[in-house]
Coordinates of C-alpha atoms in Angstrom, one line a residue:
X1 CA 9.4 17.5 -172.6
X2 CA 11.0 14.7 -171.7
X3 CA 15.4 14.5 -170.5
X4 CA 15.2 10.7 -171.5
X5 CA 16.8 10.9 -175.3
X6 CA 15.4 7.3 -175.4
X7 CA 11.6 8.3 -174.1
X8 CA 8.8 7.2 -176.6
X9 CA 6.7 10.5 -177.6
X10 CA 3.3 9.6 -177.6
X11 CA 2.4 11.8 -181.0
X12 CA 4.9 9.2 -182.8
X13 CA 2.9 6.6 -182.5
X14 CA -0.3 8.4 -182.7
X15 CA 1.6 9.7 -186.5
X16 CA 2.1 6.0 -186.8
X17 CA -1.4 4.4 -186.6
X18 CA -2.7 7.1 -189.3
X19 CA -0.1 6.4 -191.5
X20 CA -0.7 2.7 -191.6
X21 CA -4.6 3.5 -191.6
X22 CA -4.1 5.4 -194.9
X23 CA -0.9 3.3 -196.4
X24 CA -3.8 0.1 -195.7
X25 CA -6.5 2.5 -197.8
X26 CA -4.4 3.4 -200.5
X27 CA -3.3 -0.4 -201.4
X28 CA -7.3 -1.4 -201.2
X29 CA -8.5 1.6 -203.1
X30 CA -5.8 1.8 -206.1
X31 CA -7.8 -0.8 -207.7
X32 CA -10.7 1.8 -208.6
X33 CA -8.9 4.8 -208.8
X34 CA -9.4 4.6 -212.5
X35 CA -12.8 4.0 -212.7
X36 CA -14.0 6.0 -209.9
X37 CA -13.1 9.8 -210.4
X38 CA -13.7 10.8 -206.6
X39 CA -11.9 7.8 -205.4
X40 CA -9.4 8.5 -207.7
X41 CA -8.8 11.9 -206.6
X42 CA -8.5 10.6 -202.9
X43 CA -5.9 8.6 -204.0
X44 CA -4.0 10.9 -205.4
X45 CA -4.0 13.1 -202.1
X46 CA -3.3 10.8 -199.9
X47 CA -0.3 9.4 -202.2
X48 CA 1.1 12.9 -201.8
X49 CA 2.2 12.4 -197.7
X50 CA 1.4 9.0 -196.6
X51 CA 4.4 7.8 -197.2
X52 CA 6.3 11.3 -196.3
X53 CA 5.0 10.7 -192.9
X54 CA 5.6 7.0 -192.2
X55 CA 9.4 7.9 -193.3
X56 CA 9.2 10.7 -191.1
X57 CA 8.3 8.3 -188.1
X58 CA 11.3 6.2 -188.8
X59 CA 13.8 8.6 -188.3
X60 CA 12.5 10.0 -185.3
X61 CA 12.9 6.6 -183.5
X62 CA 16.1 5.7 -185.3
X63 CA 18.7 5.3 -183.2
X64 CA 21.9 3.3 -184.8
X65 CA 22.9 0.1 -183.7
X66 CA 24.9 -2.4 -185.9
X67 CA 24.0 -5.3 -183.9
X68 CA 20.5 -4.3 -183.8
X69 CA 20.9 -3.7 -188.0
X70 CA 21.9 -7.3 -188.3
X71 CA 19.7 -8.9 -185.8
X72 CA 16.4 -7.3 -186.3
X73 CA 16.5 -5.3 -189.3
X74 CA 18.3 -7.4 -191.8
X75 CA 16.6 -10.8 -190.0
X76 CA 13.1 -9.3 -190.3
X77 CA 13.6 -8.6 -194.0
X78 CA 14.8 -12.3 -194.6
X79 CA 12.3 -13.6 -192.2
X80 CA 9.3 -11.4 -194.2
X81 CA 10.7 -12.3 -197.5
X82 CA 10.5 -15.9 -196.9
X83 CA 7.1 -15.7 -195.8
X84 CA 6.1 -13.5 -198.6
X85 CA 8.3 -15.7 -201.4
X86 CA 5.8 -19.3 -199.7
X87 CA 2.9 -16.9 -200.2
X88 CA 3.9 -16.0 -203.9
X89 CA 4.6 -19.4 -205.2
X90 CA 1.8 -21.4 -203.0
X91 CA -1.3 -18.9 -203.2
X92 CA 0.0 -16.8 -206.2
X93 CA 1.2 -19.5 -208.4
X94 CA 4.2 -17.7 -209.7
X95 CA 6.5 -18.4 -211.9
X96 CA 10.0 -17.7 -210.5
X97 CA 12.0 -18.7 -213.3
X98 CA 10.4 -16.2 -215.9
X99 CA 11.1 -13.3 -213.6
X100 CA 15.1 -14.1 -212.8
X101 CA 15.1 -17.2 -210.5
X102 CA 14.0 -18.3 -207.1
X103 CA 17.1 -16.4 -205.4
X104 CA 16.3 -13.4 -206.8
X105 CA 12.7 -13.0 -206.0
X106 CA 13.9 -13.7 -202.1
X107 CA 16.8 -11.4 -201.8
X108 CA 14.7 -8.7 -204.0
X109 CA 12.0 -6.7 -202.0
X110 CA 8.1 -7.8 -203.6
X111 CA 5.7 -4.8 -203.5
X112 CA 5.3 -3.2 -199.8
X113 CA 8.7 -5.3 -198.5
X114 CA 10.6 -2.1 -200.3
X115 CA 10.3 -0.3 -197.1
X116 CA 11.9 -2.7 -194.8
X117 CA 14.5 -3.1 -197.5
X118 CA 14.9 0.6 -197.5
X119 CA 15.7 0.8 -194.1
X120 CA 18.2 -1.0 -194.2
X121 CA 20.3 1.9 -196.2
X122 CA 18.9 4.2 -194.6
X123 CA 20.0 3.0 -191.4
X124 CA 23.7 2.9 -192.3
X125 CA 23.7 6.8 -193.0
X126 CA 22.6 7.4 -189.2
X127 CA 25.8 7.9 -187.7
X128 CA 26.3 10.5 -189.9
X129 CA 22.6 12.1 -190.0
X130 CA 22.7 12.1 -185.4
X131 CA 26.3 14.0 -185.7
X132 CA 24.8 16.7 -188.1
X133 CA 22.1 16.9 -185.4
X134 CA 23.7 17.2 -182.7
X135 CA 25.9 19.7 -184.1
X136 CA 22.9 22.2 -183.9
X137 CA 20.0 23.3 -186.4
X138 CA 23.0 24.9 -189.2
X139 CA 24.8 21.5 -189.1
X140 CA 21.3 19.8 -189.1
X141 CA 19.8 22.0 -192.2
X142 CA 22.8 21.6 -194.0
X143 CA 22.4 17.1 -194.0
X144 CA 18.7 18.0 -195.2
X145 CA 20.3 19.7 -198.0
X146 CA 22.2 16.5 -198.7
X147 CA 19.9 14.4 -198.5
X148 CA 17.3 16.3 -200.9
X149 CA 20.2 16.5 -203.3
X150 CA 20.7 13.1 -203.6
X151 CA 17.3 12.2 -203.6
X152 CA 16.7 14.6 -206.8
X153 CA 20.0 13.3 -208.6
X154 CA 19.4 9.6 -207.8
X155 CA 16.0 10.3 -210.2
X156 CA 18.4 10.8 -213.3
X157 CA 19.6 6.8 -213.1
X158 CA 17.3 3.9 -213.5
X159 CA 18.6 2.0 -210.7
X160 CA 18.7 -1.7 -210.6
X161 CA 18.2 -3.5 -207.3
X162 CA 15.0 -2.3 -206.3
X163 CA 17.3 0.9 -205.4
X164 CA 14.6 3.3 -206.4
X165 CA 12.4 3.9 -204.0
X166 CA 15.5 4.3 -201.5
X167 CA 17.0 7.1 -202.8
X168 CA 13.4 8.6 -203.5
X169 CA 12.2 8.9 -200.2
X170 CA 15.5 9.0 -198.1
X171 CA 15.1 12.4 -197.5
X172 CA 11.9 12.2 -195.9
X173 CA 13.8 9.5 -192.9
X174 CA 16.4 12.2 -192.9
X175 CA 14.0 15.0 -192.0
X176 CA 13.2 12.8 -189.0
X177 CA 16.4 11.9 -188.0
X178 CA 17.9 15.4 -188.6
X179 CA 14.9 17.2 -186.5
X180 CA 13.7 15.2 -184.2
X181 CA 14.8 17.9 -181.1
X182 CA 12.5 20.8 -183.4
X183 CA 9.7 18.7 -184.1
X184 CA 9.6 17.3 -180.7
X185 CA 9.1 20.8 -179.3
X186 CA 6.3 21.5 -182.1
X187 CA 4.4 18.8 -180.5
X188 CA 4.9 20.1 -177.3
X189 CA 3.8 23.9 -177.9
X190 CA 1.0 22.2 -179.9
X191 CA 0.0 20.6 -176.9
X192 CA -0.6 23.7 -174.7
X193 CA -1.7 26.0 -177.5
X194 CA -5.3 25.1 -179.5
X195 CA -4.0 27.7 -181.8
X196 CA -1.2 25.1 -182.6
X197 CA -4.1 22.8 -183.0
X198 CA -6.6 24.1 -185.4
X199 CA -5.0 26.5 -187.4
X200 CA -2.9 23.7 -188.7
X201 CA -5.7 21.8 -189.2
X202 CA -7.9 23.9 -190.9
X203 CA -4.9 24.8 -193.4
X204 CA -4.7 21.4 -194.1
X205 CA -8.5 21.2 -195.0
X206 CA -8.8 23.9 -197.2
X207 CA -5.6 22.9 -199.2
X208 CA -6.6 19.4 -199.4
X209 CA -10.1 20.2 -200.0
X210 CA -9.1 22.6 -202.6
X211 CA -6.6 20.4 -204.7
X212 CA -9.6 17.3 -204.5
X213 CA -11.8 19.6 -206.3
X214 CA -9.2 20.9 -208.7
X215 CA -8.7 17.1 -209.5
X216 CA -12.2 16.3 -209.6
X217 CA -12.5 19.1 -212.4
X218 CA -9.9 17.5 -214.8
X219 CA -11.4 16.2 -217.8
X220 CA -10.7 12.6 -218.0
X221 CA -9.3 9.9 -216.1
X222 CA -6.8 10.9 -213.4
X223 CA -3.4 9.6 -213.9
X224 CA -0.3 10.8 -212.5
X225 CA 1.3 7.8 -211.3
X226 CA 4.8 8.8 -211.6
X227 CA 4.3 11.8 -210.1
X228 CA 2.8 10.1 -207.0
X229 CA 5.1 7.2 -206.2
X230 CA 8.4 8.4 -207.1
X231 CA 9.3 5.2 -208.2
X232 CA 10.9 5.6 -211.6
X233 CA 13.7 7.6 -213.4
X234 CA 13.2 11.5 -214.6
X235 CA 10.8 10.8 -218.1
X236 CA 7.6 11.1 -219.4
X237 CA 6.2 14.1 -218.0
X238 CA 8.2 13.4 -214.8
X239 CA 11.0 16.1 -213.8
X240 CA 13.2 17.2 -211.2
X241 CA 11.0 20.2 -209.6
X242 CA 8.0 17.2 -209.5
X243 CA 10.0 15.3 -207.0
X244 CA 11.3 18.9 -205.5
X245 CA 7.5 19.5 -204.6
X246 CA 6.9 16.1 -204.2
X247 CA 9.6 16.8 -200.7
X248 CA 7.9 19.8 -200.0
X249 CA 4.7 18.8 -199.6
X250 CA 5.3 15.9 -197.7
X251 CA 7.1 17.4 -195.2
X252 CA 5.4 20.2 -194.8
X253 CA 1.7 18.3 -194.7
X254 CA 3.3 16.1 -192.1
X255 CA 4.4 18.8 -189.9
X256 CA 0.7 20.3 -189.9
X257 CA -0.7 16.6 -188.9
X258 CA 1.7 16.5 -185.8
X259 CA 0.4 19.8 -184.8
X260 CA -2.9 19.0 -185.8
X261 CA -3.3 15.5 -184.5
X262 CA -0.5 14.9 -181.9
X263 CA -3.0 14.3 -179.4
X264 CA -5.3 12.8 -181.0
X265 CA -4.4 9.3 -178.7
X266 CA -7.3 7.0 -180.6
X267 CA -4.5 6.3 -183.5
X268 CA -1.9 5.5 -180.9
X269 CA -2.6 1.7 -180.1
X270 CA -2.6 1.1 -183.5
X271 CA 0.3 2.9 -183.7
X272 CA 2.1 0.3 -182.1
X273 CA 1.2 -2.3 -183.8
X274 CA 1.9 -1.0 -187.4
X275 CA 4.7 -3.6 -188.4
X276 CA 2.3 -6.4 -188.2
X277 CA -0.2 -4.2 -189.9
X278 CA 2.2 -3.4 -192.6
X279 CA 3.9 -7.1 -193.2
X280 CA 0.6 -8.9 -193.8
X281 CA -1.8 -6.3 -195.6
X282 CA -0.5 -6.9 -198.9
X283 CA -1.2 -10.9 -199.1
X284 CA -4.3 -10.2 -198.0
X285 CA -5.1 -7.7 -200.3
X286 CA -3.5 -10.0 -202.9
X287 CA -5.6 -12.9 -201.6
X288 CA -8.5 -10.7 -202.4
X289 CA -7.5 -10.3 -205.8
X290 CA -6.9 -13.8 -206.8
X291 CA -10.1 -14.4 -205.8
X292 CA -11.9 -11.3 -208.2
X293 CA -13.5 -9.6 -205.0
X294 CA -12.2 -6.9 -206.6
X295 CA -13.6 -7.2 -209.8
X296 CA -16.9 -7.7 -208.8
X297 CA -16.8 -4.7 -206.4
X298 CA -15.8 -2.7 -210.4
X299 CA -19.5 -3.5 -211.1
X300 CA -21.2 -1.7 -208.8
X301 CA -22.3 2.2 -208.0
X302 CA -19.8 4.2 -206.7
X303 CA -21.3 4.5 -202.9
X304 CA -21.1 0.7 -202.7
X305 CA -17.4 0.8 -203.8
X306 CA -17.1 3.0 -201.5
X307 CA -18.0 0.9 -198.7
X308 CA -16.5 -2.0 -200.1
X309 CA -13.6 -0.3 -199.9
X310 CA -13.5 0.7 -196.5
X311 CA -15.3 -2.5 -195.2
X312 CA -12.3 -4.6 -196.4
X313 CA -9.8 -2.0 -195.8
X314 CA -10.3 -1.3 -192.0
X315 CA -11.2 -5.0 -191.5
X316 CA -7.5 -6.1 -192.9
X317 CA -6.4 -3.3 -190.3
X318 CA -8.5 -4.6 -187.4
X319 CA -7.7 -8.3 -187.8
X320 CA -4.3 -7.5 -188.1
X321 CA -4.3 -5.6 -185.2
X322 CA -6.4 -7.8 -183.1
X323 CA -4.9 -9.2 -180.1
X324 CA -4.0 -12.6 -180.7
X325 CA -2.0 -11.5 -184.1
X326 CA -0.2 -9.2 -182.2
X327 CA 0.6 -11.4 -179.0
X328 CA 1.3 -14.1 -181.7
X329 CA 3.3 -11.7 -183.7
X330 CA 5.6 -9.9 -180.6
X331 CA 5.9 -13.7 -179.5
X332 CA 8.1 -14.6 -182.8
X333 CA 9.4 -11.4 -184.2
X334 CA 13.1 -10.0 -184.3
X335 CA 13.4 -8.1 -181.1
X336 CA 12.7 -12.1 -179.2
X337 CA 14.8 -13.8 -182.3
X338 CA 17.8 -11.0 -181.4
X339 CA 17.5 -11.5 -177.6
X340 CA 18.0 -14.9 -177.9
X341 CA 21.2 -14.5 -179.8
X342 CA 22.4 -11.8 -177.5
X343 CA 22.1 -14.5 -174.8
X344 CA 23.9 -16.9 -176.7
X345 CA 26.8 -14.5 -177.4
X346 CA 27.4 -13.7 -174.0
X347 CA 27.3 -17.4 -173.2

């Protein structure tokens, strides 16, 4: 393992490029979940960790910066919001000043944008979160219990803001930031041991496989929506211990993928290129929509849903992941925006 605090693990990125592969999915194939059973219950499974792990991924490569906060993380938000608000009102057609004004649709995140948003809390707490951890794994087990706290309390109040969603999955960013050292050395003994490998990977099989066909039993449409995102205040068949098992399980799952697939390098280019991936996915997808390709697609068998689904799906990925987007992307995104001002300062 690696001395170099600041080193980039490999299985990071590899955890990366599948989260964004299955965050992309999910967005493409909630349209059908309702009138496909079996896409439905994929859904539902991979609602249960995607997000988990993409949090999870964030905290391991957190490292706190103000100037870096205010230069990339609060300029990218502004930046994406801007782009997404022109989107909105020119493709979208929407009405800004039924929904609270043109100021508040920019400074308030619009669907996906929630997670850049989030960040931006999260990142204050990392001071904090890298002094529990390097305290030692008491000091470090104790801030998850903090964080888990919070994030069951916070679903008593229906925060305004868009505040949600932050407190909801916080825990899962703290995990990462907390025990990065322990997870870190699970990839490593994961590495050298196949045992590490597969038994992971074959748990995560027959649970997986096991809970799809439970859901596939259920009589009726599958809806559990608040149980999957998180989103909303305690209510309607929506309780503390959902959101309690709703940490386990995401945790845990993602554990058994870095064991599982740490070295599985085919996810890690895309790996790197996930914030490009992630920014533009939803206008696309939204694009799609305006236009009723997804409407149409409701008409047909389920096996050419299917492949509608994933034809459109892993196209947005690849396009967005395509070398001249990225090279055009890296050319104009924060990290060149907060050089430039770095220069200037020292000037």
């Amino acid at each position: 393992m690696s001395n170099n605090k600041t080193a980039r693990r490999d299985y990071i990125d590899i955890m990366k490029g599948l989260g964004i592969l299955l965050v992309v999915l999910g967005h493409f194939m909630e349209q059908f979940r309702f009138g496909f059973k079996p896409i439905g219950a994929t859904f539902i499974c991979i609602y249960l960790f995607h997000m988990a792990l993409f949090c999870i991924c964030s905290g391991l490569v957190a490292h706190f910066s103000l100037w870096k906060l205010i230069t990339q993380q609060v300029w990218l938000y502004a930046v994406g919001q801007a782009i997404m608000l022109a989107f909105r009102a020119v493709i979208l057609r929407e009405d800004f000043a039924a929904s609270g004004g043109l100021l508040l649709a920019f400074l308030l995140p619009w669907r996906h944008m929630w997670y850049l948003y989030a960040l931006i809390f999260w990142h204050l707490t990392l001071p904090l979160l890298t002094r529990l951890r390097d305290k030692g794994l008491p000091f470090a087990l104790l801030g998850l219990a903090g964080a888990v706290a919070l994030g069951l309390w916070a679903g008593n109040v229906d925060w305004p803001f868009t505040l949600v969603r932050v407190f909801a999955y916080y825990p899962f960013y703290a995990f990462g930031v907390l025990f990065r050292p322990q997870i870190d050395r699970l990839d490593d003994l994961a590495a050298t041991s196949p045992v590490m490998r597969l038994a992971p990977a074959g748990a995560l099989v027959v649970c997986y496989g096991l809970y799809f066909r439970s859901l596939m039993l259920q009589e009726g449409q599958l809806r559990e929506s608040a149980k999957i995102f998180n989103d909303v205040a305690y209510g309607d068949g929506y309780a503390m211990p959902d959101r309690a098992r709703f940490y386990a399980i995401g945790i845990v799952t993602s554990l058994a993928l870095i064991a599982a697939l740490g070295g599985c390098k085919a996810f890690a280019g895309l790996g790197k290129k996930t914030l490009a991936v992630y920014l533009f996915h939803m206008p696309i997808f939204a694009f799609y929509s305006e236009l009723g390709f997804f409407q149409l697609a409701h008409e047909k068998p389920l096996p050419v849903t299917v492949v509608f689904v994933l034809l459109e799906a892993l196209g947005c990925v690849c396009l967005l992941a395509s070398a001249p987007v990225s090279k055009t992307f890296d050319a104009v995104r924060s990290d060149a925006v907060a050089n430039v001002w770095y220069r200037l300062r020292k000037k």
